[in-house]
GROMACS .gro file of C-alpha atoms in nm:
model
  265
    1UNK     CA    1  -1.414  -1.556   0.727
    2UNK     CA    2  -1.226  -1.873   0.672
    3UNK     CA    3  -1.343  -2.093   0.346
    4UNK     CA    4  -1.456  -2.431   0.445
    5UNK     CA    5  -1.354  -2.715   0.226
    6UNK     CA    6  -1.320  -3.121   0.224
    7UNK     CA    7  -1.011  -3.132   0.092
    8UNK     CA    8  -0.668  -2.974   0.180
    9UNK     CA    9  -0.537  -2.875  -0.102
   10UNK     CA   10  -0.886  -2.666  -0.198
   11UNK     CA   11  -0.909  -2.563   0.137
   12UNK     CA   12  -0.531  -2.393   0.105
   13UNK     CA   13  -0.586  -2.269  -0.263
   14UNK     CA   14  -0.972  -2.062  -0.099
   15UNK     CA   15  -0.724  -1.904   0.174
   16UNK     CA   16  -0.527  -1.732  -0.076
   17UNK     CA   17  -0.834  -1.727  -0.347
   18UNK     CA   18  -0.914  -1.313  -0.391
   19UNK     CA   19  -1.183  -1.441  -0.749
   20UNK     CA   20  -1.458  -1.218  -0.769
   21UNK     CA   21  -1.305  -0.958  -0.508
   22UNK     CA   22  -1.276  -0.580  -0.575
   23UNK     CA   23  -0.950  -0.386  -0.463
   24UNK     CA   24  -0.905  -0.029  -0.514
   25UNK     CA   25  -0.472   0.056  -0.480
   26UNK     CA   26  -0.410   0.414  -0.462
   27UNK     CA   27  -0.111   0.568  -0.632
   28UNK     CA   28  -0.086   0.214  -0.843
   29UNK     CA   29  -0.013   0.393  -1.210
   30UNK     CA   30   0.305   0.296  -1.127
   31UNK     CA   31   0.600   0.161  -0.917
   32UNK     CA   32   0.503  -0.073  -0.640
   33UNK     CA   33   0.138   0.043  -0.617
   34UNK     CA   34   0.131  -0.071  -0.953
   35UNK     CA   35   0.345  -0.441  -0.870
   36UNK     CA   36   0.097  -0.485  -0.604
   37UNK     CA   37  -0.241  -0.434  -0.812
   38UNK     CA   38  -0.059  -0.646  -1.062
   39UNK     CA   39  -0.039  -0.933  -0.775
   40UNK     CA   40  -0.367  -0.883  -0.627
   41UNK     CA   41  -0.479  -0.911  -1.002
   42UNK     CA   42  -0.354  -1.240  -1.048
   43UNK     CA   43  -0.432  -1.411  -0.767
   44UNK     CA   44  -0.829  -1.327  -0.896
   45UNK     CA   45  -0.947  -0.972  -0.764
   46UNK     CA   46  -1.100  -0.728  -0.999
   47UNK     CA   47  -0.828  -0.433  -0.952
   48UNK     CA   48  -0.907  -0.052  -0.937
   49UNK     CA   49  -0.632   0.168  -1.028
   50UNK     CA   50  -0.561   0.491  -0.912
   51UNK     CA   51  -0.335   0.785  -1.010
   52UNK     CA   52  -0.348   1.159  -1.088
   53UNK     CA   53  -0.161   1.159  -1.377
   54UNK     CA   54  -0.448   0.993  -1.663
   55UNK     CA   55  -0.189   0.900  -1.937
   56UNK     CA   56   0.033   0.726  -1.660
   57UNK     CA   57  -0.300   0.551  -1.553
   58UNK     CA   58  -0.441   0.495  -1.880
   59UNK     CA   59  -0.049   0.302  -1.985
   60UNK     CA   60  -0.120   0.099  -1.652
   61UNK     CA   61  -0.499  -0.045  -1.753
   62UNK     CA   62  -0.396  -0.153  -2.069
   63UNK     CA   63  -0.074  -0.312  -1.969
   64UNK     CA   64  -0.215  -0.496  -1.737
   65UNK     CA   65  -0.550  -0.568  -1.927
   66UNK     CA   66  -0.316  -0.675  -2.183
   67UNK     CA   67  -0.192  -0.939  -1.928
   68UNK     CA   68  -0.522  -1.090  -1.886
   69UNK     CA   69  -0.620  -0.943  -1.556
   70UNK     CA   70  -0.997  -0.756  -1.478
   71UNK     CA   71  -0.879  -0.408  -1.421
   72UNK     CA   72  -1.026  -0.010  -1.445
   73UNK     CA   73  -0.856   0.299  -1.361
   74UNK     CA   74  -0.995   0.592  -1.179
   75UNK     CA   75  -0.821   0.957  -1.167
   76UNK     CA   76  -0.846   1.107  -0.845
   77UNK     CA   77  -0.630   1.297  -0.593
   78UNK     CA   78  -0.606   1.158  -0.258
   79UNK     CA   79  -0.565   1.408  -0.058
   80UNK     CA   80  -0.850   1.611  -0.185
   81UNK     CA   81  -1.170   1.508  -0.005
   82UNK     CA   82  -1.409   1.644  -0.243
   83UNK     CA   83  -1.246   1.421  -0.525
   84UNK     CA   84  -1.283   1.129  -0.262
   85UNK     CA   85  -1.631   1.159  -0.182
   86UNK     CA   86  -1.683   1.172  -0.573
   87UNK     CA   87  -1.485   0.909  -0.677
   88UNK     CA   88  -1.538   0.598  -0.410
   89UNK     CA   89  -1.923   0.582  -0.479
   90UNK     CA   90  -1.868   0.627  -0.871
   91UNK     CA   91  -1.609   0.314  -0.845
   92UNK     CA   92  -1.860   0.122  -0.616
   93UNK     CA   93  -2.143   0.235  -0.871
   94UNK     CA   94  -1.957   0.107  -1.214
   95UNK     CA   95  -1.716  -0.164  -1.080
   96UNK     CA   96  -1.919  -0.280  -0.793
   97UNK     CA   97  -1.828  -0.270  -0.405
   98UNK     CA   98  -1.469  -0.222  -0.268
   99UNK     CA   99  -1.376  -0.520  -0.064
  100UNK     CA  100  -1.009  -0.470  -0.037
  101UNK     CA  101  -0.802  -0.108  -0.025
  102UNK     CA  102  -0.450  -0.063  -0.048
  103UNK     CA  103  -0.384   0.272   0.073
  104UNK     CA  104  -0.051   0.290  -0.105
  105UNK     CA  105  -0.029   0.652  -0.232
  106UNK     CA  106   0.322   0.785  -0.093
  107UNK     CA  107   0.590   1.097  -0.181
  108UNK     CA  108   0.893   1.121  -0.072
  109UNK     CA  109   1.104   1.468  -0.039
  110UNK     CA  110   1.444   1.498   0.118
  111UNK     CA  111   1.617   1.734   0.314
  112UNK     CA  112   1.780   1.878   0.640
  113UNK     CA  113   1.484   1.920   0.915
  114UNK     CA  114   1.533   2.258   0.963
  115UNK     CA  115   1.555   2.400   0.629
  116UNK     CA  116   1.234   2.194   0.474
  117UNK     CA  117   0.928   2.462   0.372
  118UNK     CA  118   0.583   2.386   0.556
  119UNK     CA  119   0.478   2.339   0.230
  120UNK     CA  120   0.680   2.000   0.194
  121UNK     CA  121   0.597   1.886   0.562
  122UNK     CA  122   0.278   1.947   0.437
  123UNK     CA  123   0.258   1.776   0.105
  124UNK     CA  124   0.437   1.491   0.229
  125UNK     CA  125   0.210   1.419   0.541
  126UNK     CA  126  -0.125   1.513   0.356
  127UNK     CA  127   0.002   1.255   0.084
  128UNK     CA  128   0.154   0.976   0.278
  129UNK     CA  129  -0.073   0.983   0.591
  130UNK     CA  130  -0.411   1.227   0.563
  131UNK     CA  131  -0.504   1.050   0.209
  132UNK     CA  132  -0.515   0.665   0.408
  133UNK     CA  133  -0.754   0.866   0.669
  134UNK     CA  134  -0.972   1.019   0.412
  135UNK     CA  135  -1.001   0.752   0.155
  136UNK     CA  136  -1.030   0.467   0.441
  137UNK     CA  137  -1.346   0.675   0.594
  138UNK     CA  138  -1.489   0.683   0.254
  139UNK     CA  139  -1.451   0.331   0.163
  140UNK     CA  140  -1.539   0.204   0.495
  141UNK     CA  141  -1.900   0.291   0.493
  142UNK     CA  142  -2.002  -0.002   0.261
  143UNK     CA  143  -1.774  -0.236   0.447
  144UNK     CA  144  -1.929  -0.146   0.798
  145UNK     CA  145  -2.293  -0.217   0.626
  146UNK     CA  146  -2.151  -0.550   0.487
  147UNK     CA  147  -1.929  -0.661   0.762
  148UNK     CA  148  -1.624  -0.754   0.612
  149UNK     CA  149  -1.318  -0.574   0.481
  150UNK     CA  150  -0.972  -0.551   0.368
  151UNK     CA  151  -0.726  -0.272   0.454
  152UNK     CA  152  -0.355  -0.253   0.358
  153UNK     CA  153  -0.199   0.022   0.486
  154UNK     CA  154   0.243   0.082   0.289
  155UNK     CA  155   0.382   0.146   0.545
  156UNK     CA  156   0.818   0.143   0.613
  157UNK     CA  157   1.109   0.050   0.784
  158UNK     CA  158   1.099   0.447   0.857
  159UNK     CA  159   0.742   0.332   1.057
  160UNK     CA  160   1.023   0.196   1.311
  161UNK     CA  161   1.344   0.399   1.236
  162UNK     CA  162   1.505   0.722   1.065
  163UNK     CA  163   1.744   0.838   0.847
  164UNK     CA  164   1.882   1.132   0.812
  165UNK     CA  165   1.720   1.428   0.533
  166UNK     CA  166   1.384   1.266   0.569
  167UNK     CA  167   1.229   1.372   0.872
  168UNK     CA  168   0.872   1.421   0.684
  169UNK     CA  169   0.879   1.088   0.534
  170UNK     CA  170   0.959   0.929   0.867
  171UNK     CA  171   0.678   1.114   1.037
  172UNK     CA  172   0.460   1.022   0.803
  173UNK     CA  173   0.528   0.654   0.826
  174UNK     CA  174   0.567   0.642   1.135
  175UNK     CA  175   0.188   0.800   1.174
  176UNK     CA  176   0.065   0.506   0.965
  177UNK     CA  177   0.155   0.245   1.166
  178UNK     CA  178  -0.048   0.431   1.452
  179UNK     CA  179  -0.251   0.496   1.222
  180UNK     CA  180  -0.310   0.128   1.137
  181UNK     CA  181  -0.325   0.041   1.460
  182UNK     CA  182  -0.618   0.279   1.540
  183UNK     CA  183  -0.818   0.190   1.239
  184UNK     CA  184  -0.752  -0.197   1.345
  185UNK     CA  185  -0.880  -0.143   1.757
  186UNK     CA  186  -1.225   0.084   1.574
  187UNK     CA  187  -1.320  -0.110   1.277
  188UNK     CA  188  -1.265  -0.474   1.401
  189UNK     CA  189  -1.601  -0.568   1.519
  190UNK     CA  190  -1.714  -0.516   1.236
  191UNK     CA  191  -1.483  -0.819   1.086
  192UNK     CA  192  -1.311  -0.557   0.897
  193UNK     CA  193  -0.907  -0.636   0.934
  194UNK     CA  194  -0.656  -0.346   0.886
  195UNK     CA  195  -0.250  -0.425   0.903
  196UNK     CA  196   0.022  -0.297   0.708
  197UNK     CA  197   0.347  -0.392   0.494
  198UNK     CA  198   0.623  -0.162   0.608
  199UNK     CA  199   0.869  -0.260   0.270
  200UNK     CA  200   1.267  -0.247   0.338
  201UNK     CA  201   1.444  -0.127   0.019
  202UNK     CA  202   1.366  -0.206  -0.312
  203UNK     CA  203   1.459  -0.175  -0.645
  204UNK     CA  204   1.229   0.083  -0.783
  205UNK     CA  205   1.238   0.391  -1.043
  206UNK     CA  206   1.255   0.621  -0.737
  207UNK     CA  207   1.548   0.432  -0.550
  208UNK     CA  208   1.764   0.346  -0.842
  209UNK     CA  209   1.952   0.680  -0.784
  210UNK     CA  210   2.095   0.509  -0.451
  211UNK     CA  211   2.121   0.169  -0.612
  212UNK     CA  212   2.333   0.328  -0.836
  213UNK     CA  213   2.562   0.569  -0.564
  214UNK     CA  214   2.787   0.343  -0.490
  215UNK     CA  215   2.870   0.402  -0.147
  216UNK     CA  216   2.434   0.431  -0.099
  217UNK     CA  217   2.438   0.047  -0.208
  218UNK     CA  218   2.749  -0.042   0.006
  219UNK     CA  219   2.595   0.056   0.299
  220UNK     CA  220   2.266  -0.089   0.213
  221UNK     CA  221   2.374  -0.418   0.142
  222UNK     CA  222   2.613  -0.401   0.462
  223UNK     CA  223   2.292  -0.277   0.679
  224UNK     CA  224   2.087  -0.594   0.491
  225UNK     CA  225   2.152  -0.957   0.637
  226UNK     CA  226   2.007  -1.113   0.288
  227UNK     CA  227   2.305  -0.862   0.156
  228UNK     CA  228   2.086  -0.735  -0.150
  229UNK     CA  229   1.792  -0.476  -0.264
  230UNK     CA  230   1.436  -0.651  -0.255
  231UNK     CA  231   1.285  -0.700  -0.608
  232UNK     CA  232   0.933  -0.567  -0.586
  233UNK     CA  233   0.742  -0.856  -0.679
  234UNK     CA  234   0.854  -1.028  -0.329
  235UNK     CA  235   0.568  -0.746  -0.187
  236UNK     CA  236   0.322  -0.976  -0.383
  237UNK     CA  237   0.312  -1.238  -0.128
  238UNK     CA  238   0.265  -1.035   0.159
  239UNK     CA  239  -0.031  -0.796  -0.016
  240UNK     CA  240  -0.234  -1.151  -0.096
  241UNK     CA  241  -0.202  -1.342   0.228
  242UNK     CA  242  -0.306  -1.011   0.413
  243UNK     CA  243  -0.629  -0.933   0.125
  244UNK     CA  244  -0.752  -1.259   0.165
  245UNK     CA  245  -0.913  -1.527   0.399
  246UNK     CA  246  -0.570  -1.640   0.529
  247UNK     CA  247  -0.546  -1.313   0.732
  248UNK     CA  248  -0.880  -1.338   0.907
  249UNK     CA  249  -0.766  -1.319   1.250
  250UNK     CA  250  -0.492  -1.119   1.209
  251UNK     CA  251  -0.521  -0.751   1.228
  252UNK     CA  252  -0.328  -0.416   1.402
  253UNK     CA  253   0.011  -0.622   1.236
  254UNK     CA  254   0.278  -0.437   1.034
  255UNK     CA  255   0.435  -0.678   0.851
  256UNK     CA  256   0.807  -0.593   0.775
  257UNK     CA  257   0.973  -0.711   0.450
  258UNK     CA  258   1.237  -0.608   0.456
  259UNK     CA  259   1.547  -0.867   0.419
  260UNK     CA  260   1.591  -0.847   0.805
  261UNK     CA  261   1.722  -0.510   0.871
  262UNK     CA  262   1.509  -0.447   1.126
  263UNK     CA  263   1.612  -0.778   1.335
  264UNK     CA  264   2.001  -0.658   1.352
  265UNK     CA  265   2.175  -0.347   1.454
   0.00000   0.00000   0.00000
């Protein structure tokens, strides 16, 4: 619900204010899970880490405890619903109750439709899409009984369009936003608000291979009206204005970021 204040400058700094909130990020040991728990952090939430890999998530805490911010780290896999089950009440036990989720977990594998395994359609949809369903309907029981909730589906430009060699990926995506959508239309009378950030291209560890193929970045920066990569930390904004009280009516949304690519042909 919205903060009520006597002043306007209090009243704008409680719309954005996320002290003394809980938010679990999945897949945040690193990359722009890891940017976002790192902005969520700042602007006051207690942050919950998630990875599989423990010495990746272990390097994460302690960076960012080093920075000052209120953070613990929990190794689970997503797409396992056993691990799930076990690991939402532990966190909600030990760190106290989830208020916000970033369901941010994601894997990307490329290749020509017709010559990817199931096993990769697989993997890629169980990680990208089944994981938000399984660790939403975990997390969402204590947010029903309090009435109030945060859920940030990543979601993609490929939520709207395609590229060629990555037909799971898009799927996937594109499932989210649905996905989203549906979660949204059920879960709203119980004040709980569900949209997603569907992030253009950025400048990550796992696109810096394009950045770097010259004719990749041509094209990018040709397809791009602002004419350049995003830098991660312009996903910050976006993550905080939909985790807090300034996104109380707002919910079902995908919000693009994306440097307009998806306004222009």
């Amino acid at each position: 619900m919205l903060p009520h204040s006597s002043t306007t400058s209090a009243f704008l700094q409680e719309l954005f204010d996320l002290t003394g909130k809980i938010a679990l990020i999945t897949g945040s040991s690193q990359g722009l899970g890891c940017v976002l728990a790192r902005g969520l952090g700042q602007a006051g939430a207690t942050i919950v880490l998630n990875g599989r890999n423990r010495e990746k998530l272990r390097n994460a805490v302690c960076a960012l405890t080093d920075e000052g911010l209120k953070v613990h780290g929990y190794a689970f896999d997503v797409t396992n619903s056993v691990d799930i089950q076990q690991a939402i009440p532990r966190i909600e036990q030990e760190v106290g109750p989830i208020e916000i989720l970033v369901n941010n977990a994601g894997v990307q594998r490329r290749g020509q439709l017709e010559s990817i395994p199931e096993a990769t359609w697989r993997e890629v949809l169980e990680t990208n899409l089944t994981s938000a369903f399984l660790v939403s309907n975990q997390v969402i029981k204590g947010m029903i009984a309090r009435k109030s909730g945060k859920i940030i589906n990543i979601c993609s430009l490929m939520s709207e369009v395609g590229r060629r060699t990555i037909a799971p990926y898009t799927a996937s995506k594109g499932g989210l936003k649905m996905l989203t959508k549906a979660m949204a239309i059920d879960w709203g009378g119980y004040n709980i608000q569900v949209n997603g950030i569907g992030p253009g291209y950025f400048l990550t560890e796992m696109t810096r291979p394009l950045a770097e193929n010259p004719e990749f970045d041509a094209w990018l920066k040709s397809r791009t009206p602002m004419d350049r990569w995003g830098d991660p930390r312009e996903l910050v904004g976006a993550a905080v204005f939909l985790a807090s009280p300034a996104s109380s009516f707002v919910s079902g949304q995908i919000l693009y970021v994306d440097g307009g690519v998806l306004a222009t042909l």
